[in-house]
Short mmCIF file of C-alpha atoms in Angstrom, two decimals:
data_model
loop_
_atom_site.label_atom_id
_atom_site.label_comp_id
_atom_site.label_asym_id
_atom_site.label_seq_id
_atom_site.Cartn_x
_atom_site.Cartn_y
_atom_site.Cartn_z
CA GLY D 19 0.00 0.00 0.00
CA ASP D 20 0.86 3.66 -0.12
CA SER D 21 3.29 4.94 2.48
CA VAL D 22 5.25 8.04 3.48
CA THR D 23 8.61 8.10 5.24
CA GLN D 24 9.94 11.32 6.69
CA MET D 25 13.07 12.03 8.65
CA GLU D 26 12.99 11.34 12.34
CA GLY D 27 13.07 14.29 14.64
CA PRO D 28 13.40 16.24 16.62
CA VAL D 29 15.25 18.88 14.65
CA THR D 30 16.73 21.85 16.50
CA LEU D 31 18.04 24.87 14.60
CA SER D 32 19.13 28.39 15.33
CA GLU D 33 17.17 31.28 13.91
CA GLU D 34 18.07 32.07 10.27
CA ALA D 35 19.45 28.56 9.66
CA PHE D 36 18.55 26.55 6.56
CA LEU D 37 15.94 23.85 6.99
CA THR D 38 15.49 20.58 5.14
CA ILE D 39 13.05 17.89 6.20
CA ASN D 40 13.26 14.82 4.00
CA CYS D 41 10.18 12.99 2.78
CA THR D 42 9.96 10.01 0.45
CA TYR D 43 6.91 8.10 -0.61
CA THR D 44 5.72 4.83 -2.07
CA ALA D 45 2.56 4.87 -4.13
CA THR D 46 0.90 3.26 -7.10
CA GLY D 47 -0.15 5.74 -9.71
CA TYR D 48 0.41 9.47 -9.40
CA PRO D 49 -0.38 10.80 -5.95
CA SER D 50 -0.79 14.36 -4.81
CA LEU D 51 1.71 15.39 -2.13
CA PHE D 52 1.23 17.70 0.84
CA TRP D 53 3.07 19.24 3.74
CA TYR D 54 0.99 20.02 6.82
CA VAL D 55 2.12 21.94 9.91
CA GLN D 56 0.81 21.53 13.44
CA TYR D 57 1.43 24.26 16.01
CA PRO D 58 1.09 23.37 19.71
CA GLY D 59 -2.51 22.85 20.76
CA GLU D 60 -3.85 23.20 17.22
CA GLY D 61 -4.98 21.02 14.36
CA LEU D 62 -3.01 20.39 11.21
CA GLN D 63 -2.87 23.20 8.66
CA LEU D 64 -2.02 22.80 5.02
CA LEU D 65 1.38 24.37 4.35
CA LEU D 66 1.82 23.55 0.68
CA LYS D 67 0.94 21.00 -1.96
CA ALA D 68 1.94 19.64 -5.36
CA THR D 69 -0.27 17.58 -7.61
CA LYS D 70 2.06 16.38 -10.36
CA ALA D 71 5.70 15.66 -11.09
CA ASP D 72 8.06 18.66 -11.09
CA ASP D 73 5.45 20.90 -9.44
CA LYS D 74 6.86 23.14 -6.75
CA GLY D 75 4.63 24.03 -3.83
CA SER D 76 5.50 27.12 -1.83
CA ASN D 77 4.09 29.10 1.07
CA LYS D 78 5.46 31.34 3.85
CA GLY D 79 9.03 30.86 2.58
CA PHE D 80 8.74 27.06 2.56
CA GLU D 81 9.19 25.12 -0.66
CA ALA D 82 8.95 21.50 -1.79
CA THR D 83 9.33 20.00 -5.26
CA TYR D 84 7.55 16.84 -6.39
CA ARG D 85 10.34 14.57 -7.66
CA LYS D 86 8.90 11.50 -9.34
CA GLU D 87 12.30 10.04 -10.25
CA THR D 88 13.38 9.95 -6.60
CA THR D 89 9.84 9.65 -5.14
CA SER D 90 10.61 12.56 -2.85
CA PHE D 91 9.01 15.77 -1.62
CA HIS D 92 11.57 17.39 0.68
CA LEU D 93 10.58 20.50 2.60
CA GLU D 94 13.02 23.44 2.61
CA LYS D 95 13.23 26.92 4.00
CA GLY D 96 16.16 29.23 3.58
CA SER D 97 15.97 31.06 6.90
CA VAL D 98 13.85 29.71 9.75
CA GLN D 99 12.28 31.82 12.47
CA VAL D 100 11.32 31.00 16.04
CA SER D 101 7.69 31.11 14.92
CA ASP D 102 8.34 28.14 12.60
CA SER D 103 8.69 25.83 15.61
CA ALA D 104 6.04 23.17 15.07
CA VAL D 105 5.53 19.59 13.92
CA TYR D 106 5.64 19.05 10.16
CA PHE D 107 3.84 16.20 8.41
CA CYS D 108 4.38 14.96 4.89
CA ALA D 109 1.35 13.28 3.31
CA LEU D 110 0.13 11.81 0.06
CA GLU D 111 -3.31 11.30 -1.46
CA GLY D 112 -3.48 8.57 -4.05
CA GLY D 113 -6.95 9.09 -5.47
CA SER D 114 -9.11 7.64 -2.70
CA GLU D 115 -9.49 10.99 -0.89
CA LYS D 116 -7.66 9.42 2.08
CA LEU D 117 -4.42 11.00 3.23
CA VAL D 118 -1.45 8.83 4.17
CA PHE D 119 0.73 10.69 6.68
CA GLY D 120 4.33 10.38 7.72
CA LYS D 121 5.06 10.23 11.44
CA GLY D 122 5.84 13.92 11.73
CA THR D 123 9.04 15.85 12.41
CA LYS D 124 9.22 18.21 15.35
CA LEU D 125 11.16 21.40 14.62
CA THR D 126 12.42 23.69 17.34
CA VAL D 127 14.02 27.00 16.35
CA ASN D 128 16.04 28.79 19.02
CA PRO D 129 16.64 32.55 19.00
CA ASP W 24 -15.00 31.48 6.33
CA ALA W 25 -15.66 29.28 9.31
CA GLY W 26 -13.33 26.32 9.54
CA VAL W 27 -14.04 22.86 10.89
CA ILE W 28 -15.54 23.22 14.35
CA GLN W 29 -15.08 20.58 17.00
CA SER W 30 -16.55 20.36 20.46
CA PRO W 31 -15.70 20.05 23.22
CA ARG W 32 -12.07 21.20 23.09
CA HIS W 33 -11.24 19.28 26.23
CA GLU W 34 -13.00 16.36 27.88
CA VAL W 35 -12.04 14.65 31.10
CA THR W 36 -14.15 11.75 32.24
CA GLU W 37 -13.95 8.55 34.19
CA MET W 38 -13.43 5.12 32.78
CA GLY W 39 -16.67 3.45 31.74
CA GLN W 40 -18.48 6.66 30.86
CA GLU W 41 -19.87 7.40 27.43
CA VAL W 42 -18.02 10.09 25.48
CA THR W 43 -19.43 11.97 22.49
CA LEU W 44 -17.26 14.15 20.29
CA ARG W 45 -18.84 16.50 17.80
CA CYS W 46 -17.80 17.98 14.48
CA LYS W 47 -19.21 20.55 12.10
CA PRO W 48 -17.44 20.39 8.72
CA ILE W 49 -16.89 23.29 6.37
CA SER W 50 -20.04 24.06 4.43
CA GLY W 51 -19.99 22.47 0.98
CA HIS W 52 -17.42 19.84 1.83
CA ASP W 53 -18.59 16.34 1.04
CA TYR W 54 -15.89 14.31 2.79
CA LEU W 55 -15.48 14.07 6.56
CA PHE W 56 -12.67 12.29 8.38
CA TRP W 57 -12.09 11.35 12.02
CA TYR W 58 -8.49 10.92 13.23
CA ARG W 59 -6.87 10.04 16.52
CA GLN W 60 -3.43 11.35 17.51
CA THR W 61 -1.22 9.89 20.22
CA MET W 62 2.48 10.08 20.94
CA MET W 63 2.88 6.34 20.52
CA ARG W 64 0.88 5.77 17.33
CA GLY W 65 0.96 9.18 15.67
CA LEU W 66 -1.98 10.21 13.51
CA GLU W 67 -4.47 7.43 12.72
CA LEU W 68 -7.48 7.61 10.43
CA LEU W 69 -10.46 6.10 12.22
CA ILE W 70 -13.30 6.48 9.71
CA TYR W 71 -14.39 8.68 6.84
CA PHE W 72 -17.66 9.63 5.22
CA ASN W 73 -18.66 10.77 1.75
CA ASN W 74 -22.00 12.52 1.39
CA ASN W 75 -22.89 11.40 4.92
CA VAL W 76 -22.26 7.72 4.13
CA PRO W 77 -19.45 5.85 5.92
CA ILE W 78 -16.93 4.70 3.32
CA ASP W 79 -14.16 3.10 5.35
CA ASP W 80 -14.28 2.33 9.06
CA SER W 81 -11.36 -0.08 9.10
CA GLY W 82 -9.45 2.22 11.44
CA MET W 83 -12.05 2.12 14.20
CA PRO W 84 -10.22 0.29 16.97
CA GLU W 85 -13.08 -1.60 18.59
CA ASP W 86 -16.83 -1.95 18.75
CA ARG W 87 -16.76 0.56 21.58
CA PHE W 88 -16.22 3.22 18.94
CA SER W 89 -19.00 4.38 16.65
CA ALA W 90 -19.45 7.34 14.32
CA LYS W 91 -22.46 8.87 12.65
CA MET W 92 -23.14 11.63 10.19
CA PRO W 93 -26.87 12.35 10.25
CA ASN W 94 -26.56 15.31 7.87
CA ALA W 95 -24.01 17.25 5.87
CA SER W 96 -23.23 19.66 8.69
CA PHE W 97 -22.79 17.39 11.69
CA SER W 98 -20.95 14.27 12.76
CA THR W 99 -20.35 12.51 16.06
CA LEU W 100 -17.77 10.06 17.31
CA LYS W 101 -18.90 8.09 20.32
CA ILE W 102 -16.95 5.88 22.71
CA GLN W 103 -18.95 3.63 25.00
CA PRO W 104 -17.64 2.50 27.41
CA SER W 105 -14.51 4.61 27.52
CA GLU W 106 -11.15 3.26 28.73
CA PRO W 107 -7.93 5.04 29.77
CA ARG W 108 -6.19 3.88 26.57
CA ASP W 109 -8.67 5.95 24.58
CA SER W 110 -6.99 9.09 25.89
CA ALA W 111 -5.77 11.03 22.85
CA VAL W 112 -6.47 14.07 20.72
CA TYR W 113 -9.28 13.41 18.25
CA PHE W 114 -9.39 15.47 15.07
CA CYS W 115 -12.12 15.96 12.53
CA ALA W 116 -11.26 17.07 9.00
CA SER W 117 -13.30 17.81 5.92
CA SER W 118 -12.57 18.22 2.23
CA PHE W 119 -14.20 18.85 -1.09
CA SER W 120 -13.94 16.14 -3.70
CA GLY W 121 -12.92 16.81 -7.26
CA GLY W 122 -9.25 17.18 -7.91
CA ARG W 123 -7.52 15.91 -4.80
CA GLN W 124 -8.33 18.81 -2.55
CA PRO W 125 -6.54 19.19 0.79
CA GLN W 126 -8.22 18.28 4.03
CA HIS W 127 -9.05 21.04 6.52
CA PHE W 128 -8.65 20.11 10.16
CA GLY W 129 -10.43 21.27 13.29
CA ASP W 130 -8.49 22.15 16.43
CA GLY W 131 -9.24 18.77 17.98
CA THR W 132 -10.73 17.42 21.18
CA ARG W 133 -8.23 16.49 23.88
CA LEU W 134 -9.77 13.49 25.64
CA SER W 135 -8.54 12.21 28.99
CA ILE W 136 -10.06 9.07 30.48
CA LEU W 137 -9.21 8.62 34.14
#
């Protein structure tokens, strides 16, 4: 079945550091890919998405490119802020309307 | 626009009691999902509905769990009887079909069973 693997956390960075959170997937067909973010005490919020190969999703300085050849959708940000501290989830949707989530990566950004 | 609304936000009750969690999806969305989140197991899909009809309940852990969607604007997740291992954060999410739309999550219900 479909699955998502994302890097284990936690990740701790200093403010203005570069962020990469790796995500790879296994799916039949051509899934849509998502990154969700969860701030403490809140539900998951959509951060960005890509629906086909080579699409780049971007939002709030975060970017991720749908790489079919490497089955990856890595999340990047050039300069993180304290306010980016949260848990990040990679997910795919393979046509059934169900999302398959990775286990989440907790990011802490220190001032 | 109003997002997905869940109630209550927090629930503390004793083992054996019935618990009812409520969800109001975003108007116009035709899919509704119930998830459970714990430290040990992460985010688990319990059940989802399309046009008020349950499509897949394979994630419901036991017969003690049941979910209903009597109309397009309301769903409940019920646990009877509750047990301490049911303690978790329960999320409801909704989405609109047609082109792999993202799911929109509520803020969750934090459930503690003593």
